[in-house]
PDB file of N, CA and C in Angstrom:
ATOM      1  N   MET A 729    -104.287  53.776  59.102  1.00 51.00           N
ATOM      2  CA  MET A 729    -103.570  52.600  59.893  1.00 51.00           C
ATOM      3  C   MET A 729    -104.478  52.640  61.488  1.00 51.00           C
ATOM      4  N   GLY A 730    -104.311  53.522  61.566  1.00 52.00           N
ATOM      5  CA  GLY A 730    -105.887  53.397  63.371  1.00 52.00           C
ATOM      6  C   GLY A 730    -106.966  53.202  62.716  1.00 52.00           C
ATOM      7  N   THR A 731    -107.283  52.296  63.644  1.00 61.00           N
ATOM      8  CA  THR A 731    -108.900  52.077  63.664  1.00 61.00           C
ATOM      9  C   THR A 731    -109.949  53.790  64.675  1.00 61.00           C
ATOM     10  N   ARG A 732    -109.241  53.935  65.161  1.00 64.00           N
ATOM     11  CA  ARG A 732    -110.055  54.438  66.055  1.00 64.00           C
ATOM     12  C   ARG A 732    -109.683  55.883  66.340  1.00 64.00           C
ATOM     13  N   LYS A 733    -109.882  57.502  66.300  1.00 68.00           N
ATOM     14  CA  LYS A 733    -109.859  58.550  66.374  1.00 68.00           C
ATOM     15  C   LYS A 733    -108.535  58.866  67.770  1.00 68.00           C
ATOM     16  N   ARG A 734    -109.192  57.948  68.488  1.00 68.00           N
ATOM     17  CA  ARG A 734    -107.881  58.651  69.926  1.00 68.00           C
ATOM     18  C   ARG A 734    -106.144  57.718  69.591  1.00 68.00           C
ATOM     19  N   GLN A 735    -106.552  57.160  68.701  1.00 69.00           N
ATOM     20  CA  GLN A 735    -105.099  56.073  68.612  1.00 69.00           C
ATOM     21  C   GLN A 735    -104.354  56.524  68.217  1.00 69.00           C
ATOM     22  N   ARG A 736    -102.642  57.079  68.497  1.00 70.00           N
ATOM     23  CA  ARG A 736    -101.803  57.853  68.011  1.00 70.00           C
ATOM     24  C   ARG A 736    -101.605  58.025  66.525  1.00 70.00           C
ATOM     25  N   PHE A 737    -101.641  57.027  65.639  1.00 66.00           N
ATOM     26  CA  PHE A 737    -101.659  56.965  64.196  1.00 66.00           C
ATOM     27  C   PHE A 737    -102.697  56.737  63.415  1.00 66.00           C
ATOM     28  N   ALA A 738    -103.905  57.376  64.195  1.00 67.00           N
ATOM     29  CA  ALA A 738    -105.143  57.032  63.131  1.00 67.00           C
ATOM     30  C   ALA A 738    -105.436  57.312  62.064  1.00 67.00           C
ATOM     31  N   SER A 739    -104.648  59.146  62.038  1.00 69.00           N
ATOM     32  CA  SER A 739    -104.745  59.690  60.920  1.00 69.00           C
ATOM     33  C   SER A 739    -103.190  59.527  59.705  1.00 69.00           C
ATOM     34  N   ASP A 740    -102.775  58.529  59.866  1.00 70.00           N
ATOM     35  CA  ASP A 740    -101.680  58.379  59.262  1.00 70.00           C
ATOM     36  C   ASP A 740    -101.964  57.254  58.069  1.00 70.00           C
ATOM     37  N   LEU A 741    -101.392  57.914  56.971  1.00 68.00           N
ATOM     38  CA  LEU A 741    -102.014  57.150  55.606  1.00 68.00           C
ATOM     39  C   LEU A 741    -100.270  56.124  55.208  1.00 68.00           C
ATOM     40  N   TRP A 742    -100.309  54.536  55.149  1.00 71.00           N
ATOM     41  CA  TRP A 742     -99.196  54.110  54.816  1.00 71.00           C
ATOM     42  C   TRP A 742     -99.567  53.878  53.046  1.00 71.00           C
ATOM     43  N   CYS A 743     -98.591  54.470  52.332  1.00 71.00           N
ATOM     44  CA  CYS A 743     -98.293  54.006  51.049  1.00 71.00           C
ATOM     45  C   CYS A 743     -97.137  52.775  50.592  1.00 71.00           C
ATOM     46  N   ILE A 744     -97.555  51.708  50.552  1.00 74.00           N
ATOM     47  CA  ILE A 744     -96.864  50.676  50.190  1.00 74.00           C
ATOM     48  C   ILE A 744     -97.077  49.749  49.056  1.00 74.00           C
ATOM     49  N   LYS A 745     -96.210  49.757  48.256  1.00 80.00           N
ATOM     50  CA  LYS A 745     -96.419  49.442  46.776  1.00 80.00           C
ATOM     51  C   LYS A 745     -96.163  47.570  47.054  1.00 80.00           C
ATOM     52  N   TYR A 746     -97.156  46.950  46.442  1.00 81.00           N
ATOM     53  CA  TYR A 746     -97.414  45.493  46.277  1.00 81.00           C
ATOM     54  C   TYR A 746     -96.233  44.670  45.637  1.00 81.00           C
ATOM     55  N   LEU A 747     -95.678  44.069  46.471  1.00 80.00           N
ATOM     56  CA  LEU A 747     -94.263  43.024  45.059  1.00 80.00           C
ATOM     57  C   LEU A 747     -94.818  41.741  44.965  1.00 80.00           C
ATOM     58  N   HIS A 748     -95.349  41.469  44.143  1.00 85.00           N
ATOM     59  CA  HIS A 748     -95.641  39.770  44.230  1.00 85.00           C
ATOM     60  C   HIS A 748     -94.377  39.067  44.227  1.00 85.00           C
ATOM     61  N   ARG A 749     -94.760  37.682  45.337  1.00 85.00           N
ATOM     62  CA  ARG A 749     -93.867  37.030  45.477  1.00 85.00           C
ATOM     63  C   ARG A 749     -92.872  37.404  46.347  1.00 85.00           C
ATOM     64  N   PHE A 750     -93.023  38.412  47.010  1.00 82.00           N
ATOM     65  CA  PHE A 750     -92.125  39.308  47.761  1.00 82.00           C
ATOM     66  C   PHE A 750     -92.336  38.134  49.284  1.00 82.00           C
ATOM     67  N   GLN A 751     -91.322  38.339  49.926  1.00 85.00           N
ATOM     68  CA  GLN A 751     -91.506  37.620  51.169  1.00 85.00           C
ATOM     69  C   GLN A 751     -90.754  38.307  51.982  1.00 85.00           C
ATOM     70  N   TRP A 752     -90.945  38.210  53.654  1.00 84.00           N
ATOM     71  CA  TRP A 752     -89.825  38.898  54.863  1.00 84.00           C
ATOM     72  C   TRP A 752     -88.695  38.452  54.523  1.00 84.00           C
ATOM     73  N   THR A 753     -88.483  37.279  53.946  1.00 89.00           N
ATOM     74  CA  THR A 753     -86.877  36.196  54.269  1.00 89.00           C
ATOM     75  C   THR A 753     -86.350  37.270  53.001  1.00 89.00           C
ATOM     76  N   HIS A 754     -86.857  37.654  52.340  1.00 86.00           N
ATOM     77  CA  HIS A 754     -85.595  38.101  50.755  1.00 86.00           C
ATOM     78  C   HIS A 754     -85.300  39.300  51.460  1.00 86.00           C
ATOM     79  N   LEU A 755     -86.101  40.665  52.354  1.00 86.00           N
ATOM     80  CA  LEU A 755     -85.625  41.438  52.919  1.00 86.00           C
ATOM     81  C   LEU A 755     -84.499  41.149  53.885  1.00 86.00           C
ATOM     82  N   SER A 756     -84.809  40.060  54.972  1.00 91.00           N
ATOM     83  CA  SER A 756     -83.427  39.747  55.884  1.00 91.00           C
ATOM     84  C   SER A 756     -82.598  39.382  55.311  1.00 91.00           C
ATOM     85  N   GLU A 757     -82.439  38.129  54.683  1.00 93.00           N
ATOM     86  CA  GLU A 757     -81.872  37.958  53.759  1.00 93.00           C
ATOM     87  C   GLU A 757     -80.878  39.229  53.073  1.00 93.00           C
ATOM     88  N   ARG A 758     -81.093  39.823  52.331  1.00 92.00           N
ATOM     89  CA  ARG A 758     -80.417  40.971  51.783  1.00 92.00           C
ATOM     90  C   ARG A 758     -80.011  42.104  53.163  1.00 92.00           C
ATOM     91  N   LEU A 759     -80.304  42.292  54.239  1.00 93.00           N
ATOM     92  CA  LEU A 759     -80.164  42.820  55.174  1.00 93.00           C
ATOM     93  C   LEU A 759     -78.613  41.760  55.994  1.00 93.00           C
ATOM     94  N   ALA A 760     -79.350  40.993  56.145  1.00 95.00           N
ATOM     95  CA  ALA A 760     -77.761  40.029  56.528  1.00 95.00           C
ATOM     96  C   ALA A 760     -76.428  40.012  55.234  1.00 95.00           C
ATOM     97  N   TYR A 761     -77.084  39.718  53.981  1.00 96.00           N
ATOM     98  CA  TYR A 761     -75.747  39.891  53.124  1.00 96.00           C
ATOM     99  C   TYR A 761     -75.422  41.276  52.873  1.00 96.00           C
ATOM    100  N   GLU A 762     -75.653  42.343  53.469  1.00 96.00           N
ATOM    101  CA  GLU A 762     -75.352  43.234  53.267  1.00 96.00           C
ATOM    102  C   GLU A 762     -74.344  43.571  54.736  1.00 96.00           C
ATOM    103  N   GLN A 763     -74.644  42.603  55.842  1.00 96.00           N
ATOM    104  CA  GLN A 763     -74.116  42.678  56.888  1.00 96.00           C
ATOM    105  C   GLN A 763     -72.669  42.491  56.919  1.00 96.00           C
ATOM    106  N   THR A 764     -72.590  40.582  56.211  1.00 98.00           N
ATOM    107  CA  THR A 764     -71.688  40.234  55.984  1.00 98.00           C
ATOM    108  C   THR A 764     -70.396  40.729  55.416  1.00 98.00           C
ATOM    109  N   VAL A 765     -71.206  41.240  53.867  1.00 98.00           N
ATOM    110  CA  VAL A 765     -70.640  42.259  53.503  1.00 98.00           C
ATOM    111  C   VAL A 765     -69.501  43.374  54.116  1.00 98.00           C
ATOM    112  N   LEU A 766     -70.396  43.849  54.839  1.00 97.00           N
ATOM    113  CA  LEU A 766     -69.681  45.070  55.505  1.00 97.00           C
ATOM    114  C   LEU A 766     -68.425  44.598  56.701  1.00 97.00           C
ATOM    115  N   GLN A 767     -68.928  43.404  57.255  1.00 98.00           N
ATOM    116  CA  GLN A 767     -67.828  43.104  58.168  1.00 98.00           C
ATOM    117  C   GLN A 767     -66.584  42.834  57.537  1.00 98.00           C
ATOM    118  N   GLN A 768     -66.991  41.929  56.230  1.00 98.00           N
ATOM    119  CA  GLN A 768     -65.385  41.594  55.419  1.00 98.00           C
ATOM    120  C   GLN A 768     -64.829  42.550  55.136  1.00 98.00           C
ATOM    121  N   ARG A 769     -65.636  43.695  54.742  1.00 98.00           N
ATOM    122  CA  ARG A 769     -64.619  45.168  54.038  1.00 98.00           C
ATOM    123  C   ARG A 769     -63.874  45.825  55.191  1.00 98.00           C
ATOM    124  N   LEU A 770     -64.522  45.501  56.624  1.00 98.00           N
ATOM    125  CA  LEU A 770     -63.801  46.257  57.537  1.00 98.00           C
ATOM    126  C   LEU A 770     -62.394  45.001  58.227  1.00 98.00           C
ATOM    127  N   ARG A 771     -62.987  43.637  58.217  1.00 98.00           N
ATOM    128  CA  ARG A 771     -62.011  43.154  58.096  1.00 98.00           C
ATOM    129  C   ARG A 771     -60.706  43.011  57.187  1.00 98.00           C
ATOM    130  N   THR A 772     -61.383  43.076  55.979  1.00 98.00           N
ATOM    131  CA  THR A 772     -59.854  43.614  55.027  1.00 98.00           C
ATOM    132  C   THR A 772     -59.305  44.731  55.261  1.00 98.00           C
ATOM    133  N   GLU A 773     -59.906  45.255  55.645  1.00 98.00           N
ATOM    134  CA  GLU A 773     -58.791  47.234  55.911  1.00 98.00           C
ATOM    135  C   GLU A 773     -58.255  46.936  56.928  1.00 98.00           C
ATOM    136  N   VAL A 774     -58.982  46.357  58.107  1.00 98.00           N
ATOM    137  CA  VAL A 774     -58.032  46.023  59.386  1.00 98.00           C
ATOM    138  C   VAL A 774     -56.861  45.209  58.826  1.00 98.00           C
ATOM    139  N   SER A 775     -56.807  44.536  58.341  1.00 97.00           N
ATOM    140  CA  SER A 775     -55.815  43.287  57.921  1.00 97.00           C
ATOM    141  C   SER A 775     -54.576  44.281  56.609  1.00 97.00           C
ATOM    142  N   GLN A 776     -55.313  45.013  56.003  1.00 98.00           N
ATOM    143  CA  GLN A 776     -54.149  46.000  55.574  1.00 98.00           C
ATOM    144  C   GLN A 776     -53.539  46.766  56.132  1.00 98.00           C
ATOM    145  N   ALA A 777     -54.287  47.161  56.878  1.00 97.00           N
ATOM    146  CA  ALA A 777     -53.450  48.151  57.326  1.00 97.00           C
ATOM    147  C   ALA A 777     -52.383  47.882  58.492  1.00 97.00           C
ATOM    148  N   LYS A 778     -52.398  46.363  59.526  1.00 98.00           N
ATOM    149  CA  LYS A 778     -52.079  45.721  60.342  1.00 98.00           C
ATOM    150  C   LYS A 778     -50.475  45.394  59.373  1.00 98.00           C
ATOM    151  N   ARG A 779     -50.663  45.303  58.073  1.00 97.00           N
ATOM    152  CA  ARG A 779     -49.620  44.503  57.058  1.00 97.00           C
ATOM    153  C   ARG A 779     -48.791  45.992  56.539  1.00 97.00           C
ATOM    154  N   GLU A 780     -49.247  46.927  56.583  1.00 98.00           N
ATOM    155  CA  GLU A 780     -48.787  48.001  56.043  1.00 98.00           C
ATOM    156  C   GLU A 780     -47.943  48.207  57.879  1.00 98.00           C
ATOM    157  N   THR A 781     -48.303  48.467  58.607  1.00 98.00           N
ATOM    158  CA  THR A 781     -47.528  48.613  59.928  1.00 98.00           C
ATOM    159  C   THR A 781     -46.620  47.577  60.751  1.00 98.00           C
ATOM    160  N   ASN A 782     -46.894  46.094  59.566  1.00 98.00           N
ATOM    161  CA  ASN A 782     -45.989  45.084  60.068  1.00 98.00           C
ATOM    162  C   ASN A 782     -44.709  45.504  59.474  1.00 98.00           C
ATOM    163  N   PHE A 783     -44.602  45.770  57.962  1.00 98.00           N
ATOM    164  CA  PHE A 783     -43.973  46.520  57.210  1.00 98.00           C
ATOM    165  C   PHE A 783     -42.536  47.602  57.468  1.00 98.00           C
ATOM    166  N   TYR A 784     -43.546  48.882  58.016  1.00 97.00           N
ATOM    167  CA  TYR A 784     -42.956  49.326  58.138  1.00 97.00           C
ATOM    168  C   TYR A 784     -41.849  49.525  59.406  1.00 97.00           C
ATOM    169  N   LEU A 785     -42.852  48.589  60.844  1.00 97.00           N
ATOM    170  CA  LEU A 785     -41.940  48.582  61.427  1.00 97.00           C
ATOM    171  C   LEU A 785     -40.613  47.394  61.387  1.00 97.00           C
ATOM    172  N   ASN A 786     -40.511  46.523  60.615  1.00 97.00           N
ATOM    173  CA  ASN A 786     -39.229  45.485  59.692  1.00 97.00           C
ATOM    174  C   ASN A 786     -38.616  46.498  59.424  1.00 97.00           C
ATOM    175  N   ASN A 787     -38.938  47.638  58.487  1.00 96.00           N
ATOM    176  CA  ASN A 787     -37.723  48.055  57.996  1.00 96.00           C
ATOM    177  C   ASN A 787     -37.175  48.962  58.920  1.00 96.00           C
ATOM    178  N   VAL A 788     -37.942  49.472  60.000  1.00 97.00           N
ATOM    179  CA  VAL A 788     -36.944  50.392  61.090  1.00 97.00           C
ATOM    180  C   VAL A 788     -36.362  49.133  61.430  1.00 97.00           C
ATOM    181  N   GLU A 789     -36.770  48.177  62.160  1.00 97.00           N
ATOM    182  CA  GLU A 789     -35.755  47.551  62.570  1.00 97.00           C
ATOM    183  C   GLU A 789     -34.518  47.400  61.937  1.00 97.00           C
ATOM    184  N   LYS A 790     -34.817  47.300  60.605  1.00 96.00           N
ATOM    185  CA  LYS A 790     -33.784  46.469  59.741  1.00 96.00           C
ATOM    186  C   LYS A 790     -32.642  47.449  59.700  1.00 96.00           C
ATOM    187  N   SER A 791     -33.337  49.418  59.482  1.00 94.00           N
ATOM    188  CA  SER A 791     -32.470  50.127  59.372  1.00 94.00           C
ATOM    189  C   SER A 791     -31.672  50.112  60.916  1.00 94.00           C
ATOM    190  N   ALA A 792     -32.086  50.144  62.081  1.00 95.00           N
ATOM    191  CA  ALA A 792     -31.742  50.327  63.106  1.00 95.00           C
ATOM    192  C   ALA A 792     -30.003  49.173  62.950  1.00 95.00           C
ATOM    193  N   HIS A 793     -31.094  47.980  62.798  1.00 95.00           N
ATOM    194  CA  HIS A 793     -29.883  46.946  62.660  1.00 95.00           C
ATOM    195  C   HIS A 793     -28.013  46.914  62.223  1.00 95.00           C
ATOM    196  N   LEU A 794     -28.976  47.802  60.512  1.00 90.00           N
ATOM    197  CA  LEU A 794     -27.747  48.044  59.476  1.00 90.00           C
ATOM    198  C   LEU A 794     -27.005  49.423  60.010  1.00 90.00           C
ATOM    199  N   ASP A 795     -27.203  49.959  60.920  1.00 90.00           N
ATOM    200  CA  ASP A 795     -26.726  51.484  61.472  1.00 90.00           C
ATOM    201  C   ASP A 795     -25.788  50.728  62.757  1.00 90.00           C
ATOM    202  N   ASN A 796     -26.253  49.837  63.418  1.00 92.00           N
ATOM    203  CA  ASN A 796     -25.592  49.576  64.189  1.00 92.00           C
ATOM    204  C   ASN A 796     -24.527  48.843  63.547  1.00 92.00           C
ATOM    205  N   LEU A 797     -24.587  47.660  62.751  1.00 89.00           N
ATOM    206  CA  LEU A 797     -23.093  47.196  62.018  1.00 89.00           C
ATOM    207  C   LEU A 797     -22.410  48.311  61.047  1.00 89.00           C
ATOM    208  N   ARG A 798     -23.064  49.497  61.056  1.00 88.00           N
ATOM    209  CA  ARG A 798     -22.085  50.209  60.139  1.00 88.00           C
ATOM    210  C   ARG A 798     -21.344  51.364  61.074  1.00 88.00           C
ATOM    211  N   ARG A 799     -21.412  51.351  62.577  1.00 89.00           N
ATOM    212  CA  ARG A 799     -21.014  51.773  63.578  1.00 89.00           C
ATOM    213  C   ARG A 799     -19.441  51.211  64.116  1.00 89.00           C
ATOM    214  N   LYS A 800     -20.141  49.675  64.756  1.00 89.00           N
ATOM    215  CA  LYS A 800     -18.931  48.863  64.081  1.00 89.00           C
ATOM    216  C   LYS A 800     -18.460  48.576  63.829  1.00 89.00           C
ATOM    217  N   ARG A 801     -18.040  48.295  62.708  1.00 87.00           N
ATOM    218  CA  ARG A 801     -17.174  48.724  61.228  1.00 87.00           C
ATOM    219  C   ARG A 801     -16.546  50.022  61.069  1.00 87.00           C
ATOM    220  N   GLN A 802     -16.628  50.659  61.936  1.00 86.00           N
ATOM    221  CA  GLN A 802     -16.516  52.066  61.882  1.00 86.00           C
ATOM    222  C   GLN A 802     -14.994  52.275  62.799  1.00 86.00           C
ATOM    223  N   ARG A 803     -15.708  51.674  64.009  1.00 86.00           N
ATOM    224  CA  ARG A 803     -14.839  51.785  65.198  1.00 86.00           C
ATOM    225  C   ARG A 803     -13.407  50.932  65.071  1.00 86.00           C
ATOM    226  N   ALA A 804     -13.806  49.386  64.248  1.00 86.00           N
ATOM    227  CA  ALA A 804     -13.009  48.786  64.078  1.00 86.00           C
ATOM    228  C   ALA A 804     -11.826  48.902  62.869  1.00 86.00           C
ATOM    229  N   GLY A 805     -12.424  50.286  61.667  1.00 82.00           N
ATOM    230  CA  GLY A 805     -11.256  50.638  61.104  1.00 82.00           C
ATOM    231  C   GLY A 805     -11.481  50.418  59.840  1.00 82.00           C
ATOM    232  N   GLN A 806     -12.665  49.591  59.460  1.00 77.00           N
ATOM    233  CA  GLN A 806     -12.748  49.091  58.127  1.00 77.00           C
ATOM    234  C   GLN A 806     -13.548  50.429  57.279  1.00 77.00           C
ATOM    235  N   GLN A 807     -13.451  49.664  56.052  1.00 72.00           N
ATOM    236  CA  GLN A 807     -14.207  50.854  55.018  1.00 72.00           C
ATOM    237  C   GLN A 807     -15.718  50.612  55.136  1.00 72.00           C
ATOM    238  N   VAL A 808     -16.407  51.477  55.200  1.00 65.00           N
ATOM    239  CA  VAL A 808     -18.012  51.360  55.467  1.00 65.00           C
ATOM    240  C   VAL A 808     -18.329  52.559  54.284  1.00 65.00           C
ATOM    241  N   GLU A 809     -19.099  51.642  53.191  1.00 70.00           N
ATOM    242  CA  GLU A 809     -19.816  52.436  52.846  1.00 70.00           C
ATOM    243  C   GLU A 809     -20.930  53.624  53.000  1.00 70.00           C
ATOM    244  N   GLU A 810     -20.781  54.252  52.433  1.00 67.00           N
ATOM    245  CA  GLU A 810     -22.344  55.598  52.955  1.00 67.00           C
ATOM    246  C   GLU A 810     -23.545  55.251  52.450  1.00 67.00           C
ATOM    247  N   LYS A 811     -24.433  55.532  53.406  1.00 62.00           N
ATOM    248  CA  LYS A 811     -26.121  55.479  52.903  1.00 62.00           C
ATOM    249  C   LYS A 811     -26.498  56.120  51.414  1.00 62.00           C
ATOM    250  N   THR A 812     -27.368  55.498  50.738  1.00 60.00           N
ATOM    251  CA  THR A 812     -27.573  56.421  49.465  1.00 60.00           C
ATOM    252  C   THR A 812     -28.903  56.740  49.607  1.00 60.00           C
TER     253      THR A 812
END
C-alpha cells in the first residue's frame, strides 16, 4: 500500500477482488437504500407503539367514565349492572 518504508502502511497488503462493471455509486446507493429502510422500520415501530398507547389510554378513559356513570346511577337508586 505504501511506497516508502517510513510510511505507516508500507508493509500492509490489500486483497481486493475486482468486480466487473462495479462502480462506487452502486455501493453508495446500497448504503443509502439500507439507511432509508432502517429509518422506515423505526418510523413504523414508533407509530405502532403510539397507536397501542393511544388505544390503552382511550380504554382507561372509557372505563373511568363508565365507573362514574355507574356511581351516579347507584346514588340515584337505579338498578346497576355489575362489571363482568
